[in-house]
Amino acid sequence: MVAPATANTMARAAHGLADDLLTNVLLTARCPVVFAPAMHTEMWEHPATVDNVATLRRRGAVVIEPAEGRLTGKDTGKGRLPDPAEIFELCEAVLARGGVTDLAGRTVVVSAGGTREYLDPVRFLGNRSSGLQGYAIARAAAARGAEVTVVAANVTLPDPAGVKVLRVETTAQLHDAMLAAAPTADAIVMAAAPADFRPTSQSDAKIKKAADGSAPIIELVQNADILAELSAHRAHPGQLVVGFAAETGDATGSVLDLARAKLARKGCDLLVVNDVSGGAVFGSPENAAVILGADGTAAEVPQGAKSALAQVIVDHIAARL
Ligand code: CTP
């Protein structure tokens, strides 16, 4: 791991120079190598750096995208070193698959978190999705060389290193952001929990208690089904669409019966099925799942870290791409 990786260090590494201890180590390294670049935006965008980064990636190194924000001077832009704890998490994800960069040159768009549907400026209908699973998938894809965008609905976790994060609040905003990002995506993962309904109207002012003690009745209208829309209108043939299903099972069928029906209804290629009876998965670092394929496959992933499930989901994506 080279962090921070300057434009100069990457230029020397790209050309096989070995005139100091660091570049000597890089030239002898047989392990996975990760660069976390940090520099001014102009340097990052310079054609020389662009070529050097492409060379390092072509040779199998993971060069993560710098974060955006305040740089070392008064300027802001792309070029910040991501949070060190997040760089560490990314390195763990790189090592989880031995440094393979089987998603190099691929673009992956992931949604994460849970949407909020506002009743008035202070109140909303929401859900318990934390964004942990979506962020773990984004991290696993970035660690395997993909260019990753996360559309994050109300996620309070730190930004994963090397991942572009777009923030939204409502299902309508999530819908628009996903459709805008979709055209260039090789794979889309809908890990977010968008609210199925929103209040018919939103009050500009805070709703007050009625003097007679009566409670307001909230009328709801259905939101767009983003996953179904993305599946039905693929930006290009071969674009892979992955959905999630949170199921409890009911009188009409088991968790897997309902999930198979959902896979067909949504029209996606893969459906990651979580059994949410009891609400155990929300905010928890662990998860178990079955990954159903539209081609009839079913892969069971035992209870384990969400980062481990993320790697298996990315294995399925990489294999299908
Ligand atoms: N999803 C979506 N747009 C919505 C609701 C859900 O794209 N308005 C996506 C989720 O991101 C997830 C998948 O659909 O990938 C399944 O979500 P789930 O809540 O399990 O299914 P629903 O469509 O809400 O179906 P139901 O509530 O009837 O089980």
Short mmCIF file of N, CA and C in Angstrom, two decimals, residues 15-103:
data_model
loop_
_atom_site.label_atom_id
_atom_site.label_comp_id
_atom_site.label_asym_id
_atom_site.label_seq_id
_atom_site.Cartn_x
_atom_site.Cartn_y
_atom_site.Cartn_z
N HIS A 15 7.15 3.52 -14.68
CA HIS A 15 8.28 3.36 -15.59
C HIS A 15 9.34 2.41 -15.05
N GLY A 16 9.03 1.73 -13.95
CA GLY A 16 9.97 0.74 -13.43
C GLY A 16 11.23 1.34 -12.85
N LEU A 17 11.22 2.61 -12.51
CA LEU A 17 12.41 3.20 -11.90
C LEU A 17 12.57 2.66 -10.48
N ALA A 18 13.79 2.61 -10.04
CA ALA A 18 14.07 2.06 -8.71
C ALA A 18 15.23 2.81 -8.10
N ASP A 19 15.02 4.11 -7.90
CA ASP A 19 16.13 4.95 -7.43
C ASP A 19 16.00 5.33 -5.96
N ASP A 20 15.09 4.71 -5.25
CA ASP A 20 15.04 4.88 -3.80
C ASP A 20 14.42 3.61 -3.20
N LEU A 21 14.34 3.58 -1.87
CA LEU A 21 13.89 2.34 -1.22
C LEU A 21 12.45 1.99 -1.62
N LEU A 22 11.57 3.01 -1.66
CA LEU A 22 10.16 2.72 -1.99
C LEU A 22 10.02 2.09 -3.37
N THR A 23 10.65 2.70 -4.38
CA THR A 23 10.48 2.15 -5.74
C THR A 23 11.22 0.82 -5.90
N ASN A 24 12.29 0.62 -5.13
CA ASN A 24 12.94 -0.71 -5.11
C ASN A 24 11.97 -1.76 -4.59
N VAL A 25 11.28 -1.42 -3.51
CA VAL A 25 10.31 -2.37 -2.92
C VAL A 25 9.20 -2.66 -3.93
N LEU A 26 8.72 -1.61 -4.60
CA LEU A 26 7.63 -1.80 -5.57
C LEU A 26 8.06 -2.69 -6.73
N LEU A 27 9.32 -2.55 -7.14
CA LEU A 27 9.78 -3.32 -8.29
C LEU A 27 10.02 -4.79 -7.94
N THR A 28 10.21 -5.06 -6.67
CA THR A 28 10.42 -6.46 -6.26
C THR A 28 9.14 -7.10 -5.74
N ALA A 29 8.09 -6.29 -5.52
CA ALA A 29 6.88 -6.80 -4.86
C ALA A 29 6.20 -7.87 -5.71
N ARG A 30 5.81 -8.97 -5.06
CA ARG A 30 5.03 -10.03 -5.72
C ARG A 30 3.64 -10.15 -5.08
N CYS A 31 3.34 -9.23 -4.18
CA CYS A 31 2.05 -9.23 -3.50
C CYS A 31 1.13 -8.21 -4.21
N PRO A 32 -0.17 -8.20 -3.88
CA PRO A 32 -1.03 -7.14 -4.44
C PRO A 32 -0.50 -5.76 -4.03
N VAL A 33 -0.58 -4.80 -4.94
CA VAL A 33 -0.11 -3.44 -4.66
C VAL A 33 -1.27 -2.46 -4.84
N VAL A 34 -1.47 -1.63 -3.81
CA VAL A 34 -2.56 -0.63 -3.84
C VAL A 34 -1.93 0.76 -3.75
N PHE A 35 -2.34 1.65 -4.64
CA PHE A 35 -1.92 3.06 -4.57
C PHE A 35 -3.12 3.90 -4.16
N ALA A 36 -2.92 4.76 -3.18
CA ALA A 36 -3.96 5.73 -2.80
C ALA A 36 -3.43 7.12 -3.15
N PRO A 37 -3.75 7.59 -4.36
CA PRO A 37 -3.16 8.86 -4.81
C PRO A 37 -3.68 10.06 -4.00
N ALA A 38 -2.80 11.03 -3.84
CA ALA A 38 -3.19 12.31 -3.23
C ALA A 38 -2.38 13.40 -3.92
N MET A 39 -3.08 14.36 -4.50
CA MET A 39 -2.39 15.44 -5.24
C MET A 39 -3.42 16.50 -5.62
N HIS A 40 -2.94 17.59 -6.20
CA HIS A 40 -3.88 18.60 -6.68
C HIS A 40 -4.63 18.06 -7.89
N THR A 41 -5.85 18.54 -8.06
CA THR A 41 -6.72 18.05 -9.13
C THR A 41 -6.05 18.13 -10.50
N GLU A 42 -5.33 19.25 -10.73
CA GLU A 42 -4.69 19.44 -12.05
C GLU A 42 -3.67 18.34 -12.31
N MET A 43 -2.95 17.94 -11.27
CA MET A 43 -1.94 16.86 -11.42
C MET A 43 -2.63 15.53 -11.71
N TRP A 44 -3.73 15.26 -10.99
CA TRP A 44 -4.47 14.01 -11.17
C TRP A 44 -5.02 13.92 -12.59
N GLU A 45 -5.46 15.08 -13.12
CA GLU A 45 -6.09 15.09 -14.45
C GLU A 45 -5.07 15.23 -15.58
N HIS A 46 -3.81 15.47 -15.25
CA HIS A 46 -2.81 15.67 -16.31
C HIS A 46 -2.67 14.38 -17.14
N PRO A 47 -2.58 14.51 -18.47
CA PRO A 47 -2.48 13.32 -19.31
C PRO A 47 -1.33 12.39 -18.91
N ALA A 48 -0.25 12.95 -18.38
CA ALA A 48 0.88 12.11 -17.96
C ALA A 48 0.44 11.20 -16.80
N THR A 49 -0.24 11.79 -15.82
CA THR A 49 -0.70 11.00 -14.67
C THR A 49 -1.77 10.00 -15.12
N VAL A 50 -2.67 10.45 -15.99
CA VAL A 50 -3.73 9.56 -16.49
C VAL A 50 -3.10 8.32 -17.14
N ASP A 51 -2.06 8.55 -17.96
CA ASP A 51 -1.38 7.42 -18.62
C ASP A 51 -0.68 6.52 -17.60
N ASN A 52 -0.01 7.14 -16.63
CA ASN A 52 0.72 6.35 -15.63
C ASN A 52 -0.24 5.50 -14.80
N VAL A 53 -1.37 6.08 -14.43
CA VAL A 53 -2.37 5.33 -13.65
C VAL A 53 -2.90 4.16 -14.49
N ALA A 54 -3.17 4.42 -15.76
CA ALA A 54 -3.66 3.35 -16.65
C ALA A 54 -2.63 2.23 -16.76
N THR A 55 -1.35 2.60 -16.84
CA THR A 55 -0.28 1.59 -16.94
C THR A 55 -0.24 0.73 -15.67
N LEU A 56 -0.29 1.39 -14.50
CA LEU A 56 -0.23 0.64 -13.24
C LEU A 56 -1.44 -0.29 -13.12
N ARG A 57 -2.62 0.21 -13.52
CA ARG A 57 -3.82 -0.63 -13.44
C ARG A 57 -3.73 -1.80 -14.41
N ARG A 58 -3.23 -1.54 -15.60
CA ARG A 58 -3.11 -2.62 -16.60
C ARG A 58 -2.21 -3.74 -16.08
N ARG A 59 -1.23 -3.35 -15.28
CA ARG A 59 -0.31 -4.36 -14.72
C ARG A 59 -0.85 -5.02 -13.47
N GLY A 60 -2.07 -4.67 -13.07
CA GLY A 60 -2.70 -5.38 -11.96
C GLY A 60 -2.71 -4.65 -10.63
N ALA A 61 -2.14 -3.45 -10.59
CA ALA A 61 -2.19 -2.69 -9.33
C ALA A 61 -3.60 -2.13 -9.14
N VAL A 62 -3.98 -1.92 -7.89
CA VAL A 62 -5.25 -1.23 -7.60
C VAL A 62 -4.87 0.23 -7.33
N VAL A 63 -5.26 1.12 -8.23
CA VAL A 63 -5.05 2.56 -8.00
C VAL A 63 -6.44 3.12 -7.69
N ILE A 64 -6.67 3.49 -6.43
CA ILE A 64 -8.02 3.93 -6.08
C ILE A 64 -8.23 5.37 -6.52
N GLU A 65 -9.49 5.71 -6.77
CA GLU A 65 -9.82 7.09 -7.13
C GLU A 65 -9.65 7.95 -5.88
N PRO A 66 -9.01 9.13 -6.00
CA PRO A 66 -8.92 10.00 -4.83
C PRO A 66 -10.30 10.52 -4.44
N ALA A 67 -10.41 10.96 -3.19
CA ALA A 67 -11.68 11.56 -2.73
C ALA A 67 -11.74 13.01 -3.19
N GLU A 68 -12.93 13.59 -3.13
CA GLU A 68 -13.10 15.00 -3.47
C GLU A 68 -13.18 15.81 -2.19
N GLY A 69 -12.68 17.03 -2.23
CA GLY A 69 -12.79 17.89 -1.06
C GLY A 69 -11.62 18.84 -0.97
N ARG A 70 -11.39 19.35 0.23
CA ARG A 70 -10.32 20.32 0.46
C ARG A 70 -8.97 19.67 0.22
N LEU A 71 -8.11 20.35 -0.55
CA LEU A 71 -6.77 19.83 -0.82
C LEU A 71 -5.78 20.55 0.12
N THR A 72 -4.48 20.40 -0.13
CA THR A 72 -3.54 20.94 0.86
C THR A 72 -3.49 22.47 0.85
N GLY A 73 -3.86 23.10 -0.26
CA GLY A 73 -3.89 24.56 -0.31
C GLY A 73 -5.31 25.03 -0.01
N LYS A 74 -5.66 26.17 -0.63
CA LYS A 74 -7.02 26.69 -0.44
C LYS A 74 -7.99 26.05 -1.41
N ASP A 75 -7.45 25.27 -2.34
CA ASP A 75 -8.29 24.72 -3.40
C ASP A 75 -9.04 23.47 -2.93
N THR A 76 -10.15 23.19 -3.63
CA THR A 76 -10.89 21.96 -3.37
C THR A 76 -11.07 21.24 -4.71
N GLY A 77 -11.26 19.95 -4.65
CA GLY A 77 -11.47 19.18 -5.87
C GLY A 77 -11.09 17.73 -5.64
N LYS A 78 -10.96 17.00 -6.73
CA LYS A 78 -10.58 15.60 -6.63
C LYS A 78 -9.08 15.51 -6.36
N GLY A 79 -8.69 14.70 -5.42
CA GLY A 79 -7.27 14.59 -5.11
C GLY A 79 -6.97 14.35 -3.65
N ARG A 80 -8.00 14.32 -2.82
CA ARG A 80 -7.81 14.09 -1.38
C ARG A 80 -7.50 12.62 -1.09
N LEU A 81 -6.68 12.41 -0.08
CA LEU A 81 -6.46 11.05 0.41
C LEU A 81 -7.71 10.62 1.18
N PRO A 82 -8.28 9.45 0.84
CA PRO A 82 -9.45 9.01 1.62
C PRO A 82 -9.07 8.77 3.09
N ASP A 83 -10.07 8.64 3.92
CA ASP A 83 -9.90 8.36 5.34
C ASP A 83 -9.00 7.11 5.51
N PRO A 84 -7.92 7.20 6.31
CA PRO A 84 -7.02 6.04 6.47
C PRO A 84 -7.74 4.76 6.90
N ALA A 85 -8.73 4.87 7.77
CA ALA A 85 -9.45 3.66 8.20
C ALA A 85 -10.16 3.01 7.02
N GLU A 86 -10.63 3.85 6.09
CA GLU A 86 -11.31 3.32 4.89
C GLU A 86 -10.30 2.71 3.92
N ILE A 87 -9.09 3.29 3.85
CA ILE A 87 -8.05 2.69 3.00
C ILE A 87 -7.70 1.31 3.54
N PHE A 88 -7.65 1.19 4.86
CA PHE A 88 -7.36 -0.10 5.49
C PHE A 88 -8.44 -1.12 5.12
N GLU A 89 -9.72 -0.70 5.21
CA GLU A 89 -10.84 -1.60 4.86
C GLU A 89 -10.70 -2.04 3.40
N LEU A 90 -10.33 -1.10 2.53
CA LEU A 90 -10.18 -1.44 1.12
C LEU A 90 -9.07 -2.48 0.94
N CYS A 91 -7.96 -2.30 1.67
CA CYS A 91 -6.85 -3.28 1.57
C CYS A 91 -7.33 -4.66 2.02
N GLU A 92 -8.15 -4.71 3.06
CA GLU A 92 -8.69 -6.01 3.49
C GLU A 92 -9.53 -6.63 2.38
N ALA A 93 -10.31 -5.78 1.70
CA ALA A 93 -11.13 -6.28 0.59
C ALA A 93 -10.25 -6.75 -0.57
N VAL A 94 -9.14 -6.05 -0.82
CA VAL A 94 -8.20 -6.48 -1.87
C VAL A 94 -7.65 -7.86 -1.52
N LEU A 95 -7.24 -8.03 -0.26
CA LEU A 95 -6.62 -9.30 0.16
C LEU A 95 -7.63 -10.44 0.19
N ALA A 96 -8.92 -10.12 0.37
CA ALA A 96 -9.95 -11.18 0.45
C ALA A 96 -9.99 -12.01 -0.82
N ARG A 97 -9.56 -11.45 -1.95
CA ARG A 97 -9.54 -12.21 -3.20
C ARG A 97 -8.13 -12.22 -3.80
N GLY A 98 -7.13 -12.10 -2.94
CA GLY A 98 -5.74 -12.25 -3.37
C GLY A 98 -5.27 -11.20 -4.36
N GLY A 99 -5.96 -10.06 -4.41
CA GLY A 99 -5.50 -8.97 -5.28
C GLY A 99 -5.97 -9.07 -6.72
N VAL A 100 -6.94 -9.98 -7.02
CA VAL A 100 -7.42 -10.06 -8.41
C VAL A 100 -8.13 -8.75 -8.78
N THR A 101 -7.88 -8.28 -10.01
CA THR A 101 -8.56 -7.06 -10.46
C THR A 101 -9.43 -7.43 -11.66
N ASP A 102 -10.34 -8.40 -11.43
CA ASP A 102 -11.17 -8.91 -12.53
C ASP A 102 -12.27 -7.93 -12.94
N LEU A 103 -12.41 -6.80 -12.22
CA LEU A 103 -13.40 -5.80 -12.64
C LEU A 103 -12.71 -4.54 -13.18
#
